[in-house]
Amino acid sequence: RLLRAQPYAMTFELTAAELEEAVTERDKDAIAKAGGHLGIADKLKTDPKLGLCGTELSEENLTKRKEAFGVNEFEYPPPKSFLQLCRDALDDLTVQILCVAAIISLGIGAGLKKHREEYGYLEGIAIVLVVFVVVFLQAYIDYVKEQKFRQLNSIKDNYAVKVVRNGEVHAVTAGEVLVGDVVELSAGDKIPADGVFLEGSKLRADEAAMTGEPIGIAKSHDKDPFLLSGTTISEGSGRMAVVAVGSNSQWGVILKTLIVEPSSTPLQDRLDVLVVTVGNFGIGAAIATFVASMIRWIVNGSEGEGWDGVEILDYLINSVTIVVVAIPEGLPLAITLGLAFAMRKMMADQNLVRRLEACETMGSATQLNADKTGTLTQNRMTVTDAYLGGTQYDSVPPKDIADEFAALLAESVCVNSDANLAHNENGTIDHIGSKTECALLQMVEDLRTAGKGNLPASTNFAYVAGREKHEVAQRYHFTSARKRMSTAVPMNGGVRLHVKGASEMVVKLCTKMMQTDGSVTDFSADDLAAAEKAITDMASTGLRTLCIAYVDLDTAPGALGEEPPEANLTLLGVAGIKDPIRPETAEAVRLLRQAGVVVRMVTGDNKLTAEAIAREAGILEDGDDGLILEGPVFRKMSQSEKEAVAVKIRVLARSSPADKLTLCNLQKSLGEVVSVTGDGTNDAPALKDADVGFALGIAGTEIAKEACDIVILDDNIASMAKAVLWGRNVFQSIRKFLQFQLVVNVVAVSLNFISAAAGITELPLAAVPLLWVNMIMDSMGALALATEPPSPHLMERKPFGRSAPLVNREMWRNIVVMSVYQLIVCLVLLFAGQDLLGIDETDGDAHYRTLRVNSVIFNTFVFMQIFSEINSRKITEWNVFEGIQDSPIFCFIIFLTIGTQAAFIEGVGRTVVGPAIGFMNLTGGEWAVCIVIGFCALPVGFIARQLPLDIFPGMTDEEAAAAAMEEKKLAVAAANAAVSKENAALSAGDVNVNIAAKKRWSKVRNVMHAYSAFMAPLTVPVAESRERARGRSLSPTVGDEGDFLAAGLPSPVAKETRTKSTEFRIVPPGSETSVNMK
């Protein structure tokens, strides 16, 4: 930016970089050095009153201004093209292994005459087709969801802005605003660019989207002269001079940090391990097959049977075939289909998934750090309680108030406020101005709806007619000293002064009280005590209270003085105002807690209000060991203290966005799977760093949506509970498919290995039948098991977290028992099939008899997989048919698979192609044998579920969760011990206590780095493949440079490749907290 501005440095005395830095750092000294707001205007060649004028509006000078400071357009991260998405899908490790297998299979099948005659090349073609389906399906899904997101998050940069040019106010689009423009602002306006305050009246900006401040920030020359792009004016009016636009503004600066690729998900980490394990199993079986075949070849050769070298090539081909069979081609397809199905269903549940893997990750989530406003609550200040006529009401408006009382209450609210309501395009009502005043205006609407106060019916808001009815004679605005606002209106020759303000102050100014029947009585000391008790009770539950009163005066409207005559007031009532929780919040929190997800409120509100909302929502309950902390306290803690409380916190009040980011990273470092909600621009770092970031679709800013993984279209925490349910269903579906797929692979590989080792030249499962099994079982099985709807029981179990194994002990039990059963059946048919099936020498030659047996083995194997697929619907439950009527896709695929297999056997088997590729058509009796043996897989699966788990390998989810919990306890205990040690060291004044520990840790760290360097040749290729599959490259920075040098290792970061992190301050002025975002 600075380089771009240099050719025009003589034109303007300030550069874009200097102005951007001043706003970023909220540097009031820089403004003062430039001569204050007037000096800034002068250096930008603009007039504080007239704006850009004269020659500055010439085409040449406007061009220079644009070249020096840029235009007000934001560079949003561009969506990836379809080809880029295809390339990302090809970077997946499993897909790459499939590509290698396809090349080998095509080379052997097409290159060798024997295999070419047996259509051996079909296997390679089919694998290529699988790769194409996976890659294009994945790319298409990513492309479509990104297009949907862009449509949802279309940036409305062309809203109208009022700028002053040549002393006249012009309406221009936000994109036409330039540095130096003077912009007129009023309540409700969105600030189009960064600016410096020039002048105004009661000007306040709602900067919650940028800084997290829950209340409007007053703007002035002394305290806070900076107005930030993307925020809105909540109250008052004024003018500002634009100092930064587009990518140089705060909105643009944050946007540039969002082009950061997300980290891997728990499922991706598990799958990487599984693919390597399965690959090792296949390679081991292939080597064992080749070695056994070679031993037999050597023995046979030594016994005089000849040394045919072609047989060695056949052995090698058979071994390669085993490796190809071992690779689960359907695994990427199953994952893609499962995630795509979940994404489509989640869209119906108001969750727009931007990152497909986030579907599953949410199912593993253990922590949810939720915003209060808009997520747990309705984001609408509302009068929920009231003290009227000496009676406490918890429902407003009350049914027993007289029309006279309601009319006067409505009059007081209408005339004594500056706020406004406005209808929104989506059917909601916008609050413009003070949120508490808007709550009172909404109460007037409720009075009219309830038929109270004889308020006139109209298509407009009720308060509008109330204001039009009464002319304002004098208005005394709210001040921090008076803590109240008063408005005088003419009434019967005198005036009526309406007063509202801090309850504890206004109530003491009252000498009378209007009863709800309209009568006026004296306000006694007992009445005062009762009113103060009501105020205290409402405040203790987190309500903001406002006292409403009036007094009738004989003073003429023109005779009112500068000070309001606020005495001898008549009390109308005290309103209790809060942002109420959504009706569904408590149930959603209960479901999440039941599911083992710790729900935590992170809010900028005060501790009292936050605690009250947390208890109402069910986040805090009596007997919980949850902590309630405030942001300033949390920030002052040491790292060890933060680690000790990171998981225990249930409410973090008065928090900043930096606190949310710190909390998120702390929890991740403790092994938690963390989800975060956010709606503001300031939440972008936490949304990006969390395992799953939820942005609010209605209240969220465009930048928050850009940074997130899932957009909650209805801003509702209940939608997050549904996301957890679907995420767990995805994980469970992948487990079901793996349970099914591993049986296929184990049996196929083991059968061919035993056959080859036994010297059988015609393998029972030839290349094409094996491919057919893989295609039918993988593709059909993936589609069937991935599209099963979720069971509500999934919300009754603990989250999978990062520790749960992908294949747990219950799955190993099913896999082992089913594999043993199928392998025994196939081996019996292989070695005794001719006798059992009644096939003798009269039926044909040896090749024909072998072909008949192999055909039965092939068909039996397929039908065992079909019924095994039904078994795989459940992992631990006995009734595998439960809910099958709710899975029409599953049922359809089962029947389709049976029909396809029958057509394959009887159709292709009767042609010359069938015997050439390893099978033939079957008799009716052989069909019956195949179906009965296949059906027996169901009772075998039932028996398997009755066996004790202790005799099987692996870990149960409960054991994994217990181990993870123990690790967390140890981590927290270590943090607590570190805190105690730090405190002891500080109290003893011994600053050298930690030196020995640091030296020991340095040695351990050096050993770890040395080990990492030693293992790098093995681990880096897999890691690089995984990172490329995520759409990014592996960072050259593996650790701290000093650690490597201390270990005697070369620095992993070349001097020329080191990059400096961009520090961006996202907190209010005066705070020292900042976030480094790389």
Tab-separated table of N, CA, C and O in Angstrom, residues 891-959:
chain	number	residue	atom	x	y	z
A	891	CYS	N	-33.367	-49.967	1.792
A	891	CYS	CA	-34.137	-51.121	1.317
A	891	CYS	C	-34.057	-51.230	-0.204
A	891	CYS	O	-33.888	-52.335	-0.759
A	892	PHE	N	-34.174	-50.099	-0.882
A	892	PHE	CA	-34.107	-50.110	-2.349
A	892	PHE	C	-32.755	-50.637	-2.828
A	892	PHE	O	-32.682	-51.431	-3.780
A	893	ILE	N	-31.676	-50.210	-2.173
A	893	ILE	CA	-30.332	-50.621	-2.598
A	893	ILE	C	-30.115	-52.107	-2.352
A	893	ILE	O	-29.474	-52.792	-3.161
A	894	ILE	N	-30.647	-52.645	-1.262
A	894	ILE	CA	-30.518	-54.075	-0.996
A	894	ILE	C	-31.172	-54.880	-2.127
A	894	ILE	O	-30.579	-55.809	-2.683
A	895	PHE	N	-32.398	-54.518	-2.493
A	895	PHE	CA	-33.092	-55.228	-3.572
A	895	PHE	C	-32.405	-54.995	-4.922
A	895	PHE	O	-32.334	-55.908	-5.759
A	896	LEU	N	-31.888	-53.791	-5.124
A	896	LEU	CA	-31.168	-53.502	-6.364
A	896	LEU	C	-29.901	-54.345	-6.470
A	896	LEU	O	-29.566	-54.866	-7.541
A	897	THR	N	-29.200	-54.505	-5.354
A	897	THR	CA	-27.977	-55.313	-5.342
A	897	THR	C	-28.288	-56.770	-5.659
A	897	THR	O	-27.575	-57.424	-6.439
A	898	ILE	N	-29.362	-57.279	-5.052
A	898	ILE	CA	-29.750	-58.673	-5.317
A	898	ILE	C	-30.104	-58.846	-6.797
A	898	ILE	O	-29.661	-59.808	-7.451
A	899	GLY	N	-30.901	-57.923	-7.343
A	899	GLY	CA	-31.274	-58.010	-8.752
A	899	GLY	C	-30.077	-57.907	-9.680
A	899	GLY	O	-29.972	-58.638	-10.675
A	900	THR	N	-29.153	-56.998	-9.342
A	900	THR	CA	-27.961	-56.814	-10.177
A	900	THR	C	-27.086	-58.068	-10.165
A	900	THR	O	-26.573	-58.497	-11.202
A	901	GLN	N	-26.925	-58.667	-8.979
A	901	GLN	CA	-26.118	-59.875	-8.872
A	901	GLN	C	-26.745	-61.027	-9.660
A	901	GLN	O	-26.045	-61.774	-10.355
A	902	ALA	N	-28.062	-61.157	-9.561
A	902	ALA	CA	-28.737	-62.227	-10.313
A	902	ALA	C	-28.560	-62.025	-11.811
A	902	ALA	O	-28.290	-62.975	-12.572
A	903	ALA	N	-28.709	-60.773	-12.251
A	903	ALA	CA	-28.542	-60.485	-13.683
A	903	ALA	C	-27.105	-60.738	-14.119
A	903	ALA	O	-26.854	-61.239	-15.231
A	904	PHE	N	-26.151	-60.433	-13.264
A	904	PHE	CA	-24.732	-60.624	-13.596
A	904	PHE	C	-24.406	-62.105	-13.745
A	904	PHE	O	-23.755	-62.521	-14.701
A	905	ILE	N	-24.879	-62.899	-12.769
A	905	ILE	CA	-24.582	-64.333	-12.801
A	905	ILE	C	-25.284	-65.014	-13.977
A	905	ILE	O	-24.675	-65.758	-14.751
A	906	GLU	N	-26.559	-64.757	-14.107
A	906	GLU	CA	-27.330	-65.462	-15.126
A	906	GLU	C	-27.156	-64.846	-16.507
A	906	GLU	O	-27.226	-65.558	-17.520
A	907	GLY	N	-26.957	-63.537	-16.567
A	907	GLY	CA	-26.805	-62.893	-17.871
A	907	GLY	C	-25.414	-63.075	-18.434
A	907	GLY	O	-25.225	-63.681	-19.496
A	908	VAL	N	-24.412	-62.573	-17.713
A	908	VAL	CA	-23.034	-62.654	-18.195
A	908	VAL	C	-22.516	-64.079	-18.119
A	908	VAL	O	-21.743	-64.530	-18.979
A	909	GLY	N	-22.970	-64.833	-17.079
A	909	GLY	CA	-22.472	-66.196	-16.888
A	909	GLY	C	-22.833	-67.140	-18.006
A	909	GLY	O	-22.150	-68.166	-18.206
A	910	ARG	N	-23.879	-66.855	-18.766
A	910	ARG	CA	-24.286	-67.715	-19.875
A	910	ARG	C	-23.536	-67.402	-21.168
A	910	ARG	O	-23.632	-68.138	-22.150
A	911	THR	N	-22.815	-66.294	-21.196
A	911	THR	CA	-22.073	-65.919	-22.389
A	911	THR	C	-20.641	-66.429	-22.297
A	911	THR	O	-20.211	-66.965	-21.264
A	912	VAL	N	-19.871	-66.216	-23.352
A	912	VAL	CA	-18.462	-66.627	-23.332
A	912	VAL	C	-17.640	-65.733	-22.424
A	912	VAL	O	-16.526	-66.093	-22.007
A	913	VAL	N	-18.169	-64.540	-22.108
A	913	VAL	CA	-17.435	-63.611	-21.248
A	913	VAL	C	-17.343	-64.149	-19.832
A	913	VAL	O	-16.298	-64.046	-19.173
A	914	GLY	N	-18.461	-64.747	-19.331
A	914	GLY	CA	-18.496	-65.229	-17.947
A	914	GLY	C	-17.366	-66.188	-17.616
A	914	GLY	O	-16.560	-65.930	-16.707
A	915	PRO	N	-17.241	-67.323	-18.326
A	915	PRO	CA	-16.140	-68.255	-18.029
A	915	PRO	C	-14.762	-67.614	-18.208
A	915	PRO	O	-13.814	-67.979	-17.516
A	916	ALA	N	-14.660	-66.668	-19.164
A	916	ALA	CA	-13.359	-66.028	-19.391
A	916	ALA	C	-12.914	-65.193	-18.204
A	916	ALA	O	-11.711	-65.050	-17.948
A	917	ILE	N	-13.876	-64.622	-17.450
A	917	ILE	CA	-13.501	-63.767	-16.323
A	917	ILE	C	-13.686	-64.463	-14.976
A	917	ILE	O	-13.473	-63.845	-13.940
A	918	GLY	N	-14.105	-65.777	-14.987
A	918	GLY	CA	-14.021	-66.537	-13.746
A	918	GLY	C	-15.316	-67.039	-13.153
A	918	GLY	O	-15.301	-67.467	-11.996
A	919	PHE	N	-16.448	-67.056	-13.863
A	919	PHE	CA	-17.680	-67.624	-13.292
A	919	PHE	C	-18.639	-68.013	-14.411
A	919	PHE	O	-18.448	-67.660	-15.578
A	920	MET	N	-19.682	-68.758	-14.021
A	920	MET	CA	-20.703	-69.194	-14.967
A	920	MET	C	-22.063	-69.148	-14.271
A	920	MET	O	-22.150	-68.916	-13.066
A	921	ASN	N	-23.132	-69.417	-15.067
A	921	ASN	CA	-24.468	-69.404	-14.472
A	921	ASN	C	-24.662	-70.611	-13.560
A	921	ASN	O	-23.970	-71.629	-13.679
A	922	LEU	N	-25.632	-70.526	-12.630
A	922	LEU	CA	-25.838	-71.547	-11.605
A	922	LEU	C	-27.166	-72.256	-11.786
A	922	LEU	O	-28.108	-71.716	-12.392
A	923	THR	N	-27.250	-73.445	-11.186
A	923	THR	CA	-28.508	-74.187	-11.158
A	923	THR	C	-29.376	-73.671	-10.018
A	923	THR	O	-28.910	-72.918	-9.146
A	924	GLY	N	-30.663	-74.088	-10.002
A	924	GLY	CA	-31.567	-73.672	-8.936
A	924	GLY	C	-31.093	-74.117	-7.567
A	924	GLY	O	-31.185	-73.369	-6.582
A	925	GLY	N	-30.575	-75.338	-7.480
A	925	GLY	CA	-30.079	-75.820	-6.194
A	925	GLY	C	-28.893	-75.027	-5.699
A	925	GLY	O	-28.769	-74.729	-4.502
A	926	GLU	N	-27.999	-74.673	-6.631
A	926	GLU	CA	-26.833	-73.877	-6.246
A	926	GLU	C	-27.262	-72.475	-5.793
A	926	GLU	O	-26.688	-71.915	-4.853
A	927	TRP	N	-28.285	-71.927	-6.445
A	927	TRP	CA	-28.813	-70.629	-6.007
A	927	TRP	C	-29.353	-70.732	-4.581
A	927	TRP	O	-29.122	-69.839	-3.753
A	928	ALA	N	-30.065	-71.807	-4.281
A	928	ALA	CA	-30.622	-71.983	-2.936
A	928	ALA	C	-29.514	-72.078	-1.897
A	928	ALA	O	-29.599	-71.494	-0.810
A	929	VAL	N	-28.441	-72.820	-2.236
A	929	VAL	CA	-27.307	-72.942	-1.307
A	929	VAL	C	-26.701	-71.571	-1.031
A	929	VAL	O	-26.422	-71.202	0.128
A	930	CYS	N	-26.512	-70.780	-2.082
A	930	CYS	CA	-25.904	-69.452	-1.922
A	930	CYS	C	-26.753	-68.558	-1.025
A	930	CYS	O	-26.232	-67.888	-0.122
A	931	ILE	N	-28.079	-68.548	-1.273
A	931	ILE	CA	-28.962	-67.656	-0.515
A	931	ILE	C	-29.051	-68.083	0.942
A	931	ILE	O	-29.012	-67.238	1.856
A	932	VAL	N	-29.153	-69.415	1.197
A	932	VAL	CA	-29.266	-69.899	2.578
A	932	VAL	C	-28.001	-69.596	3.361
A	932	VAL	O	-28.046	-69.118	4.505
A	933	ILE	N	-26.845	-69.857	2.744
A	933	ILE	CA	-25.580	-69.569	3.442
A	933	ILE	C	-25.449	-68.073	3.696
A	933	ILE	O	-25.000	-67.634	4.764
A	934	GLY	N	-25.851	-67.271	2.704
A	934	GLY	CA	-25.804	-65.823	2.901
A	934	GLY	C	-26.717	-65.384	4.022
A	934	GLY	O	-26.334	-64.542	4.858
A	935	PHE	N	-27.938	-65.923	4.058
A	935	PHE	CA	-28.889	-65.549	5.104
A	935	PHE	C	-28.370	-65.903	6.498
A	935	PHE	O	-28.683	-65.207	7.475
A	936	CYS	N	-27.586	-66.948	6.597
A	936	CYS	CA	-27.044	-67.361	7.906
A	936	CYS	C	-26.143	-66.287	8.519
A	936	CYS	O	-25.811	-66.362	9.712
A	937	ALA	N	-25.750	-65.305	7.700
A	937	ALA	CA	-24.945	-64.209	8.256
A	937	ALA	C	-25.733	-63.430	9.303
A	937	ALA	O	-25.138	-62.864	10.232
A	938	LEU	N	-27.059	-63.396	9.185
A	938	LEU	CA	-27.872	-62.667	10.168
A	938	LEU	C	-27.814	-63.310	11.553
A	938	LEU	O	-27.501	-62.632	12.535
A	939	PRO	N	-28.100	-64.640	11.701
A	939	PRO	CA	-27.962	-65.235	13.035
A	939	PRO	C	-26.528	-65.233	13.551
A	939	PRO	O	-26.298	-65.116	14.753
A	940	VAL	N	-25.551	-65.339	12.630
A	940	VAL	CA	-24.148	-65.265	13.075
A	940	VAL	C	-23.854	-63.891	13.666
A	940	VAL	O	-23.186	-63.765	14.702
A	941	GLY	N	-24.385	-62.846	13.027
A	941	GLY	CA	-24.200	-61.502	13.558
A	941	GLY	C	-24.874	-61.335	14.907
A	941	GLY	O	-24.339	-60.652	15.798
A	942	PHE	N	-26.064	-61.946	15.074
A	942	PHE	CA	-26.760	-61.882	16.365
A	942	PHE	C	-25.945	-62.574	17.449
A	942	PHE	O	-25.790	-62.055	18.568
A	943	ILE	N	-25.389	-63.748	17.114
A	943	ILE	CA	-24.573	-64.478	18.090
A	943	ILE	C	-23.324	-63.671	18.439
A	943	ILE	O	-22.895	-63.631	19.603
A	944	ALA	N	-22.743	-63.009	17.423
A	944	ALA	CA	-21.528	-62.233	17.664
A	944	ALA	C	-21.763	-61.161	18.713
A	944	ALA	O	-20.889	-60.887	19.555
A	945	ARG	N	-22.942	-60.538	18.690
A	945	ARG	CA	-23.229	-59.462	19.640
A	945	ARG	C	-23.420	-59.969	21.060
A	945	ARG	O	-23.470	-59.171	21.996
A	946	GLN	N	-23.577	-61.292	21.230
A	946	GLN	CA	-23.726	-61.849	22.576
A	946	GLN	C	-22.379	-62.221	23.197
A	946	GLN	O	-22.301	-62.493	24.394
A	947	LEU	N	-21.330	-62.232	22.395
A	947	LEU	CA	-20.026	-62.655	22.902
A	947	LEU	C	-19.416	-61.565	23.779
A	947	LEU	O	-19.622	-60.370	23.536
A	948	PRO	N	-18.647	-61.964	24.798
A	948	PRO	CA	-18.008	-60.962	25.665
A	948	PRO	C	-16.946	-60.178	24.892
A	948	PRO	O	-16.243	-60.726	24.027
A	949	LEU	N	-16.841	-58.894	25.215
A	949	LEU	CA	-15.908	-58.023	24.501
A	949	LEU	C	-14.458	-58.255	24.891
A	949	LEU	O	-13.539	-57.901	24.148
A	950	ASP	N	-14.235	-58.842	26.063
A	950	ASP	CA	-12.869	-58.945	26.589
A	950	ASP	C	-11.946	-59.752	25.684
A	950	ASP	O	-10.723	-59.570	25.732
A	951	ILE	N	-12.504	-60.655	24.889
A	951	ILE	CA	-11.650	-61.538	24.090
A	951	ILE	C	-11.281	-60.938	22.737
A	951	ILE	O	-10.598	-61.584	21.949
A	952	PHE	N	-11.711	-59.708	22.488
A	952	PHE	CA	-11.468	-59.091	21.188
A	952	PHE	C	-10.524	-57.898	21.328
A	952	PHE	O	-10.430	-57.292	22.394
A	953	PRO	N	-9.828	-57.553	20.232
A	953	PRO	CA	-8.864	-56.436	20.295
A	953	PRO	C	-9.570	-55.080	20.266
A	953	PRO	O	-10.779	-54.987	20.106
A	954	GLY	N	-8.765	-54.030	20.410
A	954	GLY	CA	-9.289	-52.677	20.304
A	954	GLY	C	-9.751	-52.108	21.631
A	954	GLY	O	-9.643	-52.734	22.689
A	955	MET	N	-10.278	-50.895	21.570
A	955	MET	CA	-10.795	-50.189	22.743
A	955	MET	C	-12.261	-49.864	22.521
A	955	MET	O	-12.685	-49.593	21.401
A	956	THR	N	-13.022	-49.896	23.598
A	956	THR	CA	-14.394	-49.415	23.512
A	956	THR	C	-14.386	-47.895	23.569
A	956	THR	O	-13.405	-47.274	24.000
A	957	ASP	N	-15.488	-47.296	23.149
A	957	ASP	CA	-15.586	-45.834	23.220
A	957	ASP	C	-15.490	-45.355	24.654
A	957	ASP	O	-14.917	-44.301	24.938
A	958	GLU	N	-16.082	-46.124	25.563
A	958	GLU	CA	-16.050	-45.734	26.974
A	958	GLU	C	-14.628	-45.760	27.515
A	958	GLU	O	-14.217	-44.868	28.264
A	959	GLU	N	-13.853	-46.798	27.115
A	959	GLU	CA	-12.460	-46.870	27.567
A	959	GLU	C	-11.641	-45.719	26.982
A	959	GLU	O	-10.810	-45.125	27.685
